[in-house]
JSON list of C-alpha atoms and ligand atoms in Angstrom, two decimals:
[
{"chain": "G", "resi": 74, "resn": "MET", "atom": "CA", "xyz": [6.98, 35.69, 15.10]},
{"chain": "G", "resi": 75, "resn": "GLU", "atom": "CA", "xyz": [3.21, 35.75, 15.23]},
{"chain": "G", "resi": 76, "resn": "ILE", "atom": "CA", "xyz": [1.30, 33.56, 12.77]},
{"chain": "G", "resi": 77, "resn": "VAL", "atom": "CA", "xyz": [-2.38, 34.24, 12.19]},
{"chain": "G", "resi": 78, "resn": "PHE", "atom": "CA", "xyz": [-4.89, 32.36, 10.06]},
{"chain": "G", "resi": 79, "resn": "ASP", "atom": "CA", "xyz": [-7.70, 34.77, 9.27]},
{"chain": "G", "resi": 80, "resn": "ASN", "atom": "CA", "xyz": [-10.87, 33.14, 7.97]},
{"chain": "G", "resi": 81, "resn": "VAL", "atom": "CA", "xyz": [-8.91, 30.64, 5.89]},
{"chain": "G", "resi": 82, "resn": "THR", "atom": "CA", "xyz": [-10.70, 28.25, 3.56]},
{"chain": "G", "resi": 83, "resn": "LYS", "atom": "CA", "xyz": [-8.67, 25.69, 1.65]},
{"chain": "G", "resi": 84, "resn": "ASN", "atom": "CA", "xyz": [-9.97, 23.48, -1.11]},
{"chain": "G", "resi": 85, "resn": "TYR", "atom": "CA", "xyz": [-8.05, 21.15, -3.36]},
{"chain": "G", "resi": 86, "resn": "GLY", "atom": "CA", "xyz": [-10.46, 20.96, -6.28]},
{"chain": "G", "resi": 87, "resn": "PRO", "atom": "CA", "xyz": [-13.61, 19.45, -4.79]},
{"chain": "G", "resi": 88, "resn": "ILE", "atom": "CA", "xyz": [-11.91, 18.52, -1.49]},
{"chain": "G", "resi": 89, "resn": "ASN", "atom": "CA", "xyz": [-12.55, 20.98, 1.30]},
{"chain": "G", "resi": 90, "resn": "VAL", "atom": "CA", "xyz": [-9.82, 20.81, 3.95]},
{"chain": "G", "resi": 91, "resn": "PHE", "atom": "CA", "xyz": [-10.46, 24.00, 5.97]},
{"chain": "G", "resi": 92, "resn": "ARG", "atom": "CA", "xyz": [-13.48, 26.24, 6.20]},
{"chain": "G", "resi": 93, "resn": "ASP", "atom": "CA", "xyz": [-13.23, 29.67, 7.87]},
{"chain": "G", "resi": 94, "resn": "LEU", "atom": "CA", "xyz": [-10.23, 28.72, 10.00]},
{"chain": "G", "resi": 95, "resn": "ASP", "atom": "CA", "xyz": [-9.18, 31.34, 12.55]},
{"chain": "G", "resi": 96, "resn": "LEU", "atom": "CA", "xyz": [-6.04, 30.64, 14.50]},
{"chain": "G", "resi": 97, "resn": "LYS", "atom": "CA", "xyz": [-3.32, 32.59, 16.27]},
{"chain": "G", "resi": 98, "resn": "ILE", "atom": "CA", "xyz": [0.12, 31.15, 17.02]},
{"chain": "G", "resi": 99, "resn": "LYS", "atom": "CA", "xyz": [2.04, 33.47, 19.32]},
{"chain": "G", "resi": 100, "resn": "ALA", "atom": "CA", "xyz": [5.80, 33.88, 19.61]},
{"chain": "G", "resi": 101, "resn": "GLY", "atom": "CA", "xyz": [7.12, 31.23, 21.99]},
{"chain": "G", "resi": 102, "resn": "ASP", "atom": "CA", "xyz": [4.10, 28.91, 21.77]},
{"chain": "G", "resi": 103, "resn": "PHE", "atom": "CA", "xyz": [4.54, 25.13, 21.75]},
{"chain": "G", "resi": 104, "resn": "ILE", "atom": "CA", "xyz": [1.56, 23.74, 19.86]},
{"chain": "G", "resi": 105, "resn": "PHE", "atom": "CA", "xyz": [0.58, 20.23, 18.87]},
{"chain": "G", "resi": 106, "resn": "VAL", "atom": "CA", "xyz": [-1.57, 19.79, 15.78]},
{"chain": "G", "resi": 107, "resn": "THR", "atom": "CA", "xyz": [-3.36, 16.47, 15.74]},
{"chain": "G", "resi": 108, "resn": "GLY", "atom": "CA", "xyz": [-6.05, 14.73, 13.75]},
{"chain": "G", "resi": 109, "resn": "PRO", "atom": "CA", "xyz": [-6.47, 11.66, 11.56]},
{"chain": "G", "resi": 110, "resn": "SER", "atom": "CA", "xyz": [-4.65, 11.11, 8.30]},
{"chain": "G", "resi": 111, "resn": "GLY", "atom": "CA", "xyz": [-6.06, 13.44, 5.65]},
{"chain": "G", "resi": 112, "resn": "SER", "atom": "CA", "xyz": [-7.42, 15.98, 8.16]},
{"chain": "G", "resi": 113, "resn": "GLY", "atom": "CA", "xyz": [-5.13, 18.75, 6.92]},
{"chain": "G", "resi": 114, "resn": "LYS", "atom": "CA", "xyz": [-2.11, 18.77, 9.26]},
{"chain": "G", "resi": 115, "resn": "SER", "atom": "CA", "xyz": [0.47, 19.01, 6.47]},
{"chain": "G", "resi": 116, "resn": "THR", "atom": "CA", "xyz": [-1.68, 21.52, 4.60]},
{"chain": "G", "resi": 117, "resn": "LEU", "atom": "CA", "xyz": [-1.64, 23.78, 7.68]},
{"chain": "G", "resi": 118, "resn": "ILE", "atom": "CA", "xyz": [2.17, 23.59, 7.82]},
{"chain": "G", "resi": 119, "resn": "LYS", "atom": "CA", "xyz": [2.48, 24.23, 4.08]},
{"chain": "G", "resi": 120, "resn": "MET", "atom": "CA", "xyz": [0.25, 27.30, 4.26]},
{"chain": "G", "resi": 121, "resn": "ILE", "atom": "CA", "xyz": [2.59, 28.81, 6.90]},
{"chain": "G", "resi": 122, "resn": "LEU", "atom": "CA", "xyz": [5.48, 28.11, 4.52]},
{"chain": "G", "resi": 123, "resn": "ASN", "atom": "CA", "xyz": [3.58, 29.74, 1.64]},
{"chain": "G", "resi": 124, "resn": "GLN", "atom": "CA", "xyz": [3.93, 26.48, -0.32]},
{"chain": "G", "resi": 125, "resn": "VAL", "atom": "CA", "xyz": [0.16, 26.06, -0.38]},
{"chain": "G", "resi": 126, "resn": "LYS", "atom": "CA", "xyz": [-2.06, 29.13, -0.66]},
{"chain": "G", "resi": 127, "resn": "PRO", "atom": "CA", "xyz": [-5.49, 29.54, 0.94]},
{"chain": "G", "resi": 128, "resn": "SER", "atom": "CA", "xyz": [-8.46, 29.42, -1.43]},
{"chain": "G", "resi": 129, "resn": "SER", "atom": "CA", "xyz": [-9.78, 32.41, 0.54]},
{"chain": "G", "resi": 130, "resn": "GLY", "atom": "CA", "xyz": [-8.79, 34.23, 3.70]},
{"chain": "G", "resi": 131, "resn": "HIS", "atom": "CA", "xyz": [-5.26, 35.09, 4.77]},
{"chain": "G", "resi": 132, "resn": "VAL", "atom": "CA", "xyz": [-2.18, 33.73, 6.45]},
{"chain": "G", "resi": 133, "resn": "ILE", "atom": "CA", "xyz": [-0.64, 36.71, 8.26]},
{"chain": "G", "resi": 134, "resn": "ILE", "atom": "CA", "xyz": [2.92, 36.65, 9.56]},
{"chain": "G", "resi": 135, "resn": "ASP", "atom": "CA", "xyz": [4.01, 39.46, 11.87]},
{"chain": "G", "resi": 136, "resn": "GLY", "atom": "CA", "xyz": [1.14, 41.54, 10.56]},
{"chain": "G", "resi": 137, "resn": "GLN", "atom": "CA", "xyz": [1.87, 40.95, 6.87]},
{"chain": "G", "resi": 138, "resn": "LYS", "atom": "CA", "xyz": [-0.60, 39.08, 4.68]},
{"chain": "G", "resi": 139, "resn": "LEU", "atom": "CA", "xyz": [1.51, 36.58, 2.73]},
{"chain": "G", "resi": 140, "resn": "SER", "atom": "CA", "xyz": [-0.73, 36.94, -0.32]},
{"chain": "G", "resi": 141, "resn": "GLU", "atom": "CA", "xyz": [-0.08, 40.68, -0.45]},
{"chain": "G", "resi": 142, "resn": "ILE", "atom": "CA", "xyz": [3.71, 40.57, -0.32]},
{"chain": "G", "resi": 143, "resn": "LYS", "atom": "CA", "xyz": [4.92, 41.59, -3.76]},
{"chain": "G", "resi": 144, "resn": "ASP", "atom": "CA", "xyz": [8.68, 41.47, -3.24]},
{"chain": "G", "resi": 145, "resn": "LYS", "atom": "CA", "xyz": [10.01, 37.90, -3.37]},
{"chain": "G", "resi": 146, "resn": "ARG", "atom": "CA", "xyz": [12.94, 38.93, -1.16]},
{"chain": "G", "resi": 147, "resn": "GLU", "atom": "CA", "xyz": [10.47, 39.71, 1.62]},
{"chain": "G", "resi": 148, "resn": "ILE", "atom": "CA", "xyz": [9.04, 36.17, 1.36]},
{"chain": "G", "resi": 149, "resn": "ASP", "atom": "CA", "xyz": [12.61, 34.82, 1.50]},
{"chain": "G", "resi": 150, "resn": "ARG", "atom": "CA", "xyz": [13.32, 36.95, 4.57]},
{"chain": "G", "resi": 151, "resn": "ILE", "atom": "CA", "xyz": [10.30, 35.47, 6.38]},
{"chain": "G", "resi": 152, "resn": "ARG", "atom": "CA", "xyz": [11.08, 31.98, 5.15]},
{"chain": "G", "resi": 153, "resn": "LYS", "atom": "CA", "xyz": [14.58, 32.18, 6.65]},
{"chain": "G", "resi": 154, "resn": "LYS", "atom": "CA", "xyz": [13.07, 32.63, 10.11]},
{"chain": "G", "resi": 155, "resn": "ILE", "atom": "CA", "xyz": [11.28, 29.28, 9.85]},
{"chain": "G", "resi": 156, "resn": "GLY", "atom": "CA", "xyz": [12.98, 25.90, 10.27]},
{"chain": "G", "resi": 157, "resn": "VAL", "atom": "CA", "xyz": [11.24, 22.71, 9.14]},
{"chain": "G", "resi": 158, "resn": "ILE", "atom": "CA", "xyz": [11.66, 19.03, 9.94]},
{"chain": "G", "resi": 159, "resn": "PHE", "atom": "CA", "xyz": [9.80, 16.10, 8.40]},
{"chain": "G", "resi": 160, "resn": "GLN", "atom": "CA", "xyz": [8.99, 12.47, 9.08]},
{"chain": "G", "resi": 161, "resn": "ASP", "atom": "CA", "xyz": [11.55, 11.36, 6.47]},
{"chain": "G", "resi": 162, "resn": "PHE", "atom": "CA", "xyz": [14.39, 13.68, 7.65]},
{"chain": "G", "resi": 163, "resn": "GLN", "atom": "CA", "xyz": [15.25, 14.94, 4.12]},
{"chain": "G", "resi": 164, "resn": "LEU", "atom": "CA", "xyz": [18.99, 15.08, 4.68]},
{"chain": "G", "resi": 165, "resn": "ILE", "atom": "CA", "xyz": [21.31, 15.00, 1.67]},
{"chain": "G", "resi": 166, "resn": "ASN", "atom": "CA", "xyz": [22.76, 11.51, 1.62]},
{"chain": "G", "resi": 167, "resn": "ASP", "atom": "CA", "xyz": [26.10, 12.19, -0.01]},
{"chain": "G", "resi": 168, "resn": "LEU", "atom": "CA", "xyz": [26.98, 14.93, 2.45]},
{"chain": "G", "resi": 169, "resn": "THR", "atom": "CA", "xyz": [28.02, 14.34, 6.06]},
{"chain": "G", "resi": 170, "resn": "ILE", "atom": "CA", "xyz": [25.81, 15.74, 8.82]},
{"chain": "G", "resi": 171, "resn": "GLU", "atom": "CA", "xyz": [28.32, 18.54, 9.26]},
{"chain": "G", "resi": 172, "resn": "GLU", "atom": "CA", "xyz": [28.18, 19.34, 5.54]},
{"chain": "G", "resi": 173, "resn": "ASN", "atom": "CA", "xyz": [24.37, 19.19, 5.53]},
{"chain": "G", "resi": 174, "resn": "ILE", "atom": "CA", "xyz": [24.31, 21.83, 8.28]},
{"chain": "G", "resi": 175, "resn": "ALA", "atom": "CA", "xyz": [27.04, 23.92, 6.61]},
{"chain": "G", "resi": 176, "resn": "LEU", "atom": "CA", "xyz": [25.02, 23.95, 3.39]},
{"chain": "G", "resi": 177, "resn": "ALA", "atom": "CA", "xyz": [21.92, 25.27, 5.20]},
{"chain": "G", "resi": 178, "resn": "LEU", "atom": "CA", "xyz": [24.04, 27.99, 6.82]},
{"chain": "G", "resi": 179, "resn": "ASP", "atom": "CA", "xyz": [25.62, 28.87, 3.50]},
{"chain": "G", "resi": 180, "resn": "ILE", "atom": "CA", "xyz": [22.22, 29.20, 1.82]},
{"chain": "G", "resi": 181, "resn": "VAL", "atom": "CA", "xyz": [21.03, 31.81, 4.33]},
{"chain": "G", "resi": 182, "resn": "GLY", "atom": "CA", "xyz": [24.30, 33.70, 4.06]},
{"chain": "G", "resi": 183, "resn": "TYR", "atom": "CA", "xyz": [25.52, 32.91, 7.58]},
{"chain": "G", "resi": 184, "resn": "PRO", "atom": "CA", "xyz": [28.93, 34.58, 8.20]},
{"chain": "G", "resi": 185, "resn": "GLU", "atom": "CA", "xyz": [31.52, 32.15, 6.89]},
{"chain": "G", "resi": 186, "resn": "ASP", "atom": "CA", "xyz": [33.89, 32.54, 9.84]},
{"chain": "G", "resi": 187, "resn": "LYS", "atom": "CA", "xyz": [31.10, 31.57, 12.26]},
{"chain": "G", "resi": 188, "resn": "ILE", "atom": "CA", "xyz": [29.86, 28.44, 10.46]},
{"chain": "G", "resi": 189, "resn": "SER", "atom": "CA", "xyz": [32.13, 25.99, 12.19]},
{"chain": "G", "resi": 190, "resn": "SER", "atom": "CA", "xyz": [31.39, 27.25, 15.72]},
{"chain": "G", "resi": 191, "resn": "ARG", "atom": "CA", "xyz": [27.65, 27.32, 14.95]},
{"chain": "G", "resi": 192, "resn": "ILE", "atom": "CA", "xyz": [27.80, 23.68, 13.82]},
{"chain": "G", "resi": 193, "resn": "ASN", "atom": "CA", "xyz": [29.53, 22.77, 17.09]},
{"chain": "G", "resi": 194, "resn": "GLU", "atom": "CA", "xyz": [26.80, 24.51, 19.09]},
{"chain": "G", "resi": 195, "resn": "VAL", "atom": "CA", "xyz": [23.87, 22.87, 17.34]},
{"chain": "G", "resi": 196, "resn": "VAL", "atom": "CA", "xyz": [25.26, 19.35, 17.30]},
{"chain": "G", "resi": 197, "resn": "LYS", "atom": "CA", "xyz": [25.68, 19.68, 21.08]},
{"chain": "G", "resi": 198, "resn": "LEU", "atom": "CA", "xyz": [22.10, 20.92, 21.44]},
{"chain": "G", "resi": 199, "resn": "VAL", "atom": "CA", "xyz": [20.79, 17.77, 19.76]},
{"chain": "G", "resi": 200, "resn": "LYS", "atom": "CA", "xyz": [23.39, 15.51, 21.39]},
{"chain": "G", "resi": 201, "resn": "LEU", "atom": "CA", "xyz": [25.18, 14.51, 18.20]},
{"chain": "G", "resi": 202, "resn": "GLN", "atom": "CA", "xyz": [28.59, 15.91, 19.10]},
{"chain": "G", "resi": 203, "resn": "HIS", "atom": "CA", "xyz": [30.17, 12.47, 18.60]},
{"chain": "G", "resi": 204, "resn": "ARG", "atom": "CA", "xyz": [28.43, 11.66, 15.29]},
{"chain": "G", "resi": 205, "resn": "TYR", "atom": "CA", "xyz": [28.30, 14.79, 13.16]},
{"chain": "G", "resi": 206, "resn": "PHE", "atom": "CA", "xyz": [31.21, 13.81, 10.91]},
{"chain": "G", "resi": 207, "resn": "LEU", "atom": "CA", "xyz": [29.29, 10.75, 9.64]},
{"chain": "G", "resi": 208, "resn": "PHE", "atom": "CA", "xyz": [27.04, 10.32, 6.60]},
{"chain": "G", "resi": 209, "resn": "PRO", "atom": "CA", "xyz": [23.25, 9.88, 7.00]},
{"chain": "G", "resi": 210, "resn": "SER", "atom": "CA", "xyz": [23.51, 6.16, 6.07]},
{"chain": "G", "resi": 211, "resn": "GLN", "atom": "CA", "xyz": [25.70, 5.66, 9.14]},
{"chain": "G", "resi": 212, "resn": "LEU", "atom": "CA", "xyz": [23.14, 7.00, 11.63]},
{"chain": "G", "resi": 213, "resn": "SER", "atom": "CA", "xyz": [20.05, 5.50, 13.31]},
{"chain": "G", "resi": 214, "resn": "GLY", "atom": "CA", "xyz": [16.57, 6.96, 12.77]},
{"chain": "G", "resi": 215, "resn": "GLY", "atom": "CA", "xyz": [16.67, 8.85, 16.06]},
{"chain": "G", "resi": 216, "resn": "GLU", "atom": "CA", "xyz": [20.06, 10.30, 15.21]},
{"chain": "G", "resi": 217, "resn": "LEU", "atom": "CA", "xyz": [18.90, 11.25, 11.71]},
{"chain": "G", "resi": 218, "resn": "GLN", "atom": "CA", "xyz": [15.97, 13.19, 13.08]},
{"chain": "G", "resi": 219, "resn": "ARG", "atom": "CA", "xyz": [18.23, 14.97, 15.57]},
{"chain": "G", "resi": 220, "resn": "ALA", "atom": "CA", "xyz": [20.60, 15.78, 12.71]},
{"chain": "G", "resi": 221, "resn": "SER", "atom": "CA", "xyz": [17.71, 17.16, 10.72]},
{"chain": "G", "resi": 222, "resn": "LEU", "atom": "CA", "xyz": [16.70, 19.26, 13.74]},
{"chain": "G", "resi": 223, "resn": "ALA", "atom": "CA", "xyz": [20.29, 20.52, 14.10]},
{"chain": "G", "resi": 224, "resn": "ARG", "atom": "CA", "xyz": [20.20, 21.65, 10.48]},
{"chain": "G", "resi": 225, "resn": "ALA", "atom": "CA", "xyz": [16.86, 23.42, 11.01]},
{"chain": "G", "resi": 226, "resn": "LEU", "atom": "CA", "xyz": [18.12, 25.08, 14.21]},
{"chain": "G", "resi": 227, "resn": "SER", "atom": "CA", "xyz": [21.48, 26.13, 12.85]},
{"chain": "G", "resi": 228, "resn": "VAL", "atom": "CA", "xyz": [20.13, 29.25, 11.17]},
{"chain": "G", "resi": 229, "resn": "GLU", "atom": "CA", "xyz": [18.58, 30.44, 14.47]},
{"chain": "G", "resi": 230, "resn": "PRO", "atom": "CA", "xyz": [14.95, 30.29, 13.32]},
{"chain": "G", "resi": 231, "resn": "GLU", "atom": "CA", "xyz": [12.16, 31.96, 15.28]},
{"chain": "G", "resi": 232, "resn": "VAL", "atom": "CA", "xyz": [9.83, 29.07, 14.48]},
{"chain": "G", "resi": 233, "resn": "ILE", "atom": "CA", "xyz": [10.28, 25.32, 14.02]},
{"chain": "G", "resi": 234, "resn": "LEU", "atom": "CA", "xyz": [7.57, 23.51, 12.06]},
{"chain": "G", "resi": 235, "resn": "ALA", "atom": "CA", "xyz": [7.75, 19.77, 12.63]},
{"chain": "G", "resi": 236, "resn": "ASP", "atom": "CA", "xyz": [5.48, 17.64, 10.42]},
{"chain": "G", "resi": 237, "resn": "GLU", "atom": "CA", "xyz": [5.08, 14.21, 12.08]},
{"chain": "G", "resi": 238, "resn": "PRO", "atom": "CA", "xyz": [8.75, 14.28, 13.13]},
{"chain": "G", "resi": 239, "resn": "THR", "atom": "CA", "xyz": [8.35, 11.16, 15.28]},
{"chain": "G", "resi": 240, "resn": "GLY", "atom": "CA", "xyz": [6.47, 9.18, 12.61]},
{"chain": "G", "resi": 241, "resn": "ASN", "atom": "CA", "xyz": [9.48, 6.97, 11.85]},
{"chain": "G", "resi": 242, "resn": "LEU", "atom": "CA", "xyz": [10.90, 6.79, 15.38]},
{"chain": "G", "resi": 243, "resn": "ASP", "atom": "CA", "xyz": [10.53, 4.24, 18.17]},
{"chain": "G", "resi": 244, "resn": "PRO", "atom": "CA", "xyz": [9.04, 5.57, 21.44]},
{"chain": "G", "resi": 245, "resn": "THR", "atom": "CA", "xyz": [12.42, 6.14, 23.12]},
{"chain": "G", "resi": 246, "resn": "ASN", "atom": "CA", "xyz": [13.79, 8.17, 20.23]},
{"chain": "G", "resi": 247, "resn": "ALA", "atom": "CA", "xyz": [10.47, 9.96, 19.82]},
{"chain": "G", "resi": 248, "resn": "TRP", "atom": "CA", "xyz": [10.55, 11.08, 23.46]},
{"chain": "G", "resi": 249, "resn": "ASN", "atom": "CA", "xyz": [14.18, 12.15, 23.14]},
{"chain": "G", "resi": 250, "resn": "LEU", "atom": "CA", "xyz": [13.24, 14.36, 20.23]},
{"chain": "G", "resi": 251, "resn": "ILE", "atom": "CA", "xyz": [10.29, 15.87, 22.11]},
{"chain": "G", "resi": 252, "resn": "LYS", "atom": "CA", "xyz": [12.55, 16.63, 25.09]},
{"chain": "G", "resi": 253, "resn": "ILE", "atom": "CA", "xyz": [15.00, 18.46, 22.84]},
{"chain": "G", "resi": 254, "resn": "LEU", "atom": "CA", "xyz": [12.15, 20.41, 21.22]},
{"chain": "G", "resi": 255, "resn": "GLN", "atom": "CA", "xyz": [10.92, 21.39, 24.69]},
{"chain": "G", "resi": 256, "resn": "GLU", "atom": "CA", "xyz": [14.41, 22.50, 25.72]},
{"chain": "G", "resi": 257, "resn": "ILE", "atom": "CA", "xyz": [14.72, 24.65, 22.61]},
{"chain": "G", "resi": 258, "resn": "ASN", "atom": "CA", "xyz": [11.30, 26.16, 23.20]},
{"chain": "G", "resi": 259, "resn": "GLU", "atom": "CA", "xyz": [12.15, 27.02, 26.82]},
{"chain": "G", "resi": 260, "resn": "LYS", "atom": "CA", "xyz": [15.75, 28.14, 26.32]},
{"chain": "G", "resi": 261, "resn": "PHE", "atom": "CA", "xyz": [15.47, 30.16, 23.11]},
{"chain": "G", "resi": 262, "resn": "LYS", "atom": "CA", "xyz": [11.70, 30.87, 23.11]},
{"chain": "G", "resi": 263, "resn": "THR", "atom": "CA", "xyz": [11.56, 29.30, 19.64]},
{"chain": "G", "resi": 264, "resn": "THR", "atom": "CA", "xyz": [7.96, 28.71, 18.59]},
{"chain": "G", "resi": 265, "resn": "ILE", "atom": "CA", "xyz": [7.28, 25.02, 17.96]},
{"chain": "G", "resi": 266, "resn": "VAL", "atom": "CA", "xyz": [4.38, 23.75, 15.84]},
{"chain": "G", "resi": 267, "resn": "MET", "atom": "CA", "xyz": [4.41, 19.97, 15.74]},
{"chain": "G", "resi": 268, "resn": "THR", "atom": "CA", "xyz": [1.92, 17.73, 14.00]},
{"chain": "G", "resi": 269, "resn": "THR", "atom": "CA", "xyz": [1.46, 14.26, 15.45]},
{"chain": "G", "resi": 270, "resn": "HIS", "atom": "CA", "xyz": [-0.85, 11.27, 15.64]},
{"chain": "G", "resi": 271, "resn": "ASN", "atom": "CA", "xyz": [0.57, 10.30, 19.00]},
{"chain": "G", "resi": 272, "resn": "MET", "atom": "CA", "xyz": [-1.92, 10.90, 21.80]},
{"chain": "G", "resi": 273, "resn": "ASP", "atom": "CA", "xyz": [0.69, 9.93, 24.45]},
{"chain": "G", "resi": 274, "resn": "PHE", "atom": "CA", "xyz": [2.61, 13.15, 23.82]},
{"chain": "G", "resi": 275, "resn": "ILE", "atom": "CA", "xyz": [-0.53, 15.23, 23.89]},
{"chain": "G", "resi": 276, "resn": "GLU", "atom": "CA", "xyz": [-1.87, 13.64, 27.07]},
{"chain": "G", "resi": 277, "resn": "SER", "atom": "CA", "xyz": [1.47, 13.67, 28.91]},
{"chain": "G", "resi": 278, "resn": "LEU", "atom": "CA", "xyz": [2.49, 17.23, 28.11]},
{"chain": "G", "resi": 279, "resn": "ASP", "atom": "CA", "xyz": [0.61, 20.36, 29.01]},
{"chain": "G", "resi": 280, "resn": "LYS", "atom": "CA", "xyz": [0.75, 22.09, 25.63]},
{"chain": "G", "resi": 281, "resn": "LYS", "atom": "CA", "xyz": [-1.74, 23.87, 23.44]},
{"chain": "G", "resi": 282, "resn": "VAL", "atom": "CA", "xyz": [-3.44, 21.42, 21.07]},
{"chain": "G", "resi": 283, "resn": "ILE", "atom": "CA", "xyz": [-5.15, 22.07, 17.74]},
{"chain": "G", "resi": 284, "resn": "LYS", "atom": "CA", "xyz": [-7.40, 19.14, 16.96]},
{"chain": "G", "resi": 285, "resn": "LEU", "atom": "CA", "xyz": [-8.44, 18.72, 13.33]},
{"chain": "G", "resi": 286, "resn": "ASP", "atom": "CA", "xyz": [-11.23, 16.45, 12.20]},
{"chain": "G", "resi": 287, "resn": "LYS", "atom": "CA", "xyz": [-13.06, 15.83, 8.98]},
{"chain": "V", "resi": 324, "resn": "ADP", "atom": "P1", "xyz": [-2.66, 15.17, 6.84]},
{"chain": "V", "resi": 324, "resn": "ADP", "atom": "O1", "xyz": [-1.29, 15.78, 6.83]},
{"chain": "V", "resi": 324, "resn": "ADP", "atom": "O2", "xyz": [-3.45, 15.48, 8.09]},
{"chain": "V", "resi": 324, "resn": "ADP", "atom": "O3", "xyz": [-2.64, 13.71, 6.56]},
{"chain": "V", "resi": 324, "resn": "ADP", "atom": "P2", "xyz": [-3.02, 16.64, 4.34]},
{"chain": "V", "resi": 324, "resn": "ADP", "atom": "O4", "xyz": [-2.91, 18.08, 4.66]},
{"chain": "V", "resi": 324, "resn": "ADP", "atom": "O5", "xyz": [-1.85, 15.97, 3.73]},
{"chain": "V", "resi": 324, "resn": "ADP", "atom": "O6", "xyz": [-3.51, 15.87, 5.67]},
{"chain": "V", "resi": 324, "resn": "ADP", "atom": "O7", "xyz": [-4.25, 16.41, 3.37]},
{"chain": "V", "resi": 324, "resn": "ADP", "atom": "C1", "xyz": [-5.55, 16.91, 3.65]},
{"chain": "V", "resi": 324, "resn": "ADP", "atom": "C2", "xyz": [-6.49, 16.54, 2.50]},
{"chain": "V", "resi": 324, "resn": "ADP", "atom": "O8", "xyz": [-6.12, 17.25, 1.34]},
{"chain": "V", "resi": 324, "resn": "ADP", "atom": "C3", "xyz": [-6.46, 15.06, 2.12]},
{"chain": "V", "resi": 324, "resn": "ADP", "atom": "O9", "xyz": [-7.75, 14.70, 1.73]},
{"chain": "V", "resi": 324, "resn": "ADP", "atom": "C4", "xyz": [-5.52, 15.04, 0.95]},
{"chain": "V", "resi": 324, "resn": "ADP", "atom": "O10", "xyz": [-5.81, 13.98, 0.09]},
{"chain": "V", "resi": 324, "resn": "ADP", "atom": "C5", "xyz": [-5.80, 16.37, 0.28]},
{"chain": "V", "resi": 324, "resn": "ADP", "atom": "N1", "xyz": [-4.61, 16.90, -0.40]},
{"chain": "V", "resi": 324, "resn": "ADP", "atom": "C6", "xyz": [-3.44, 17.22, 0.18]},
{"chain": "V", "resi": 324, "resn": "ADP", "atom": "N2", "xyz": [-2.57, 17.73, -0.72]},
{"chain": "V", "resi": 324, "resn": "ADP", "atom": "C7", "xyz": [-3.20, 17.71, -1.91]},
{"chain": "V", "resi": 324, "resn": "ADP", "atom": "C8", "xyz": [-2.86, 18.11, -3.24]},
{"chain": "V", "resi": 324, "resn": "ADP", "atom": "N3", "xyz": [-1.65, 18.64, -3.50]},
{"chain": "V", "resi": 324, "resn": "ADP", "atom": "N4", "xyz": [-3.77, 17.94, -4.21]},
{"chain": "V", "resi": 324, "resn": "ADP", "atom": "C9", "xyz": [-4.99, 17.47, -3.94]},
{"chain": "V", "resi": 324, "resn": "ADP", "atom": "N5", "xyz": [-5.41, 17.07, -2.72]},
{"chain": "V", "resi": 324, "resn": "ADP", "atom": "C10", "xyz": [-4.51, 17.19, -1.70]},
{"chain": "V", "resi": 325, "resn": "MG", "atom": "MG1", "xyz": [0.59, 14.97, 6.72]}
]
């Protein structure tokens, strides 16, 4: 999937977040988005998800301007190719990890007879094969974020958007998550767009970096 920002300006009322932003994210890229709090990192992610719309300019996905897509099913089709993870995991607390993943698969209409084997695959990918039958309250922060990643990955997305995914993790767990994201990027060519404050990641890894400022 190719994601293009074409001359995007975004204002929230009087607050200008982006002015004439041009940006191209190519299939298979691993990109860090960094910048201080309030610089627009989450807004960038939300514009890709079509949750926030540009004030002017266009977000273009695989050649289609999001603002010009009339058929809601087409938006859903694009949306299904994008997995998202957040700082606060956003798992459903009264479902086990396995059930959380099954629900995501069910929502996208994944073939029912393949759900159980797909869950097995993704929990191995994120190294939770011994914990997936537990509830979120029974897992550590690092495990919760890996569970959240497993859910995002289960539907075989072309892109993973990760908005400050290490914000609630200690350095060891944060690095574990980054390693898994790198593996996924290399193995499956999944595009990764990750926002972060953490300059250690950016300085230690040779990735593309988008730096936002005021
Ligand atoms: P970051 O994720 O880098 O902290 P955000 O994208 O959340 O930045 O926010 C960028 C700016 O836009 C901030 O000044 C924030 O207060 C403002 N903002 C974000 N969302 C809204 C909103 N829904 N309504 C009004 N202002 C918003
Ligand atoms: Mg944010």
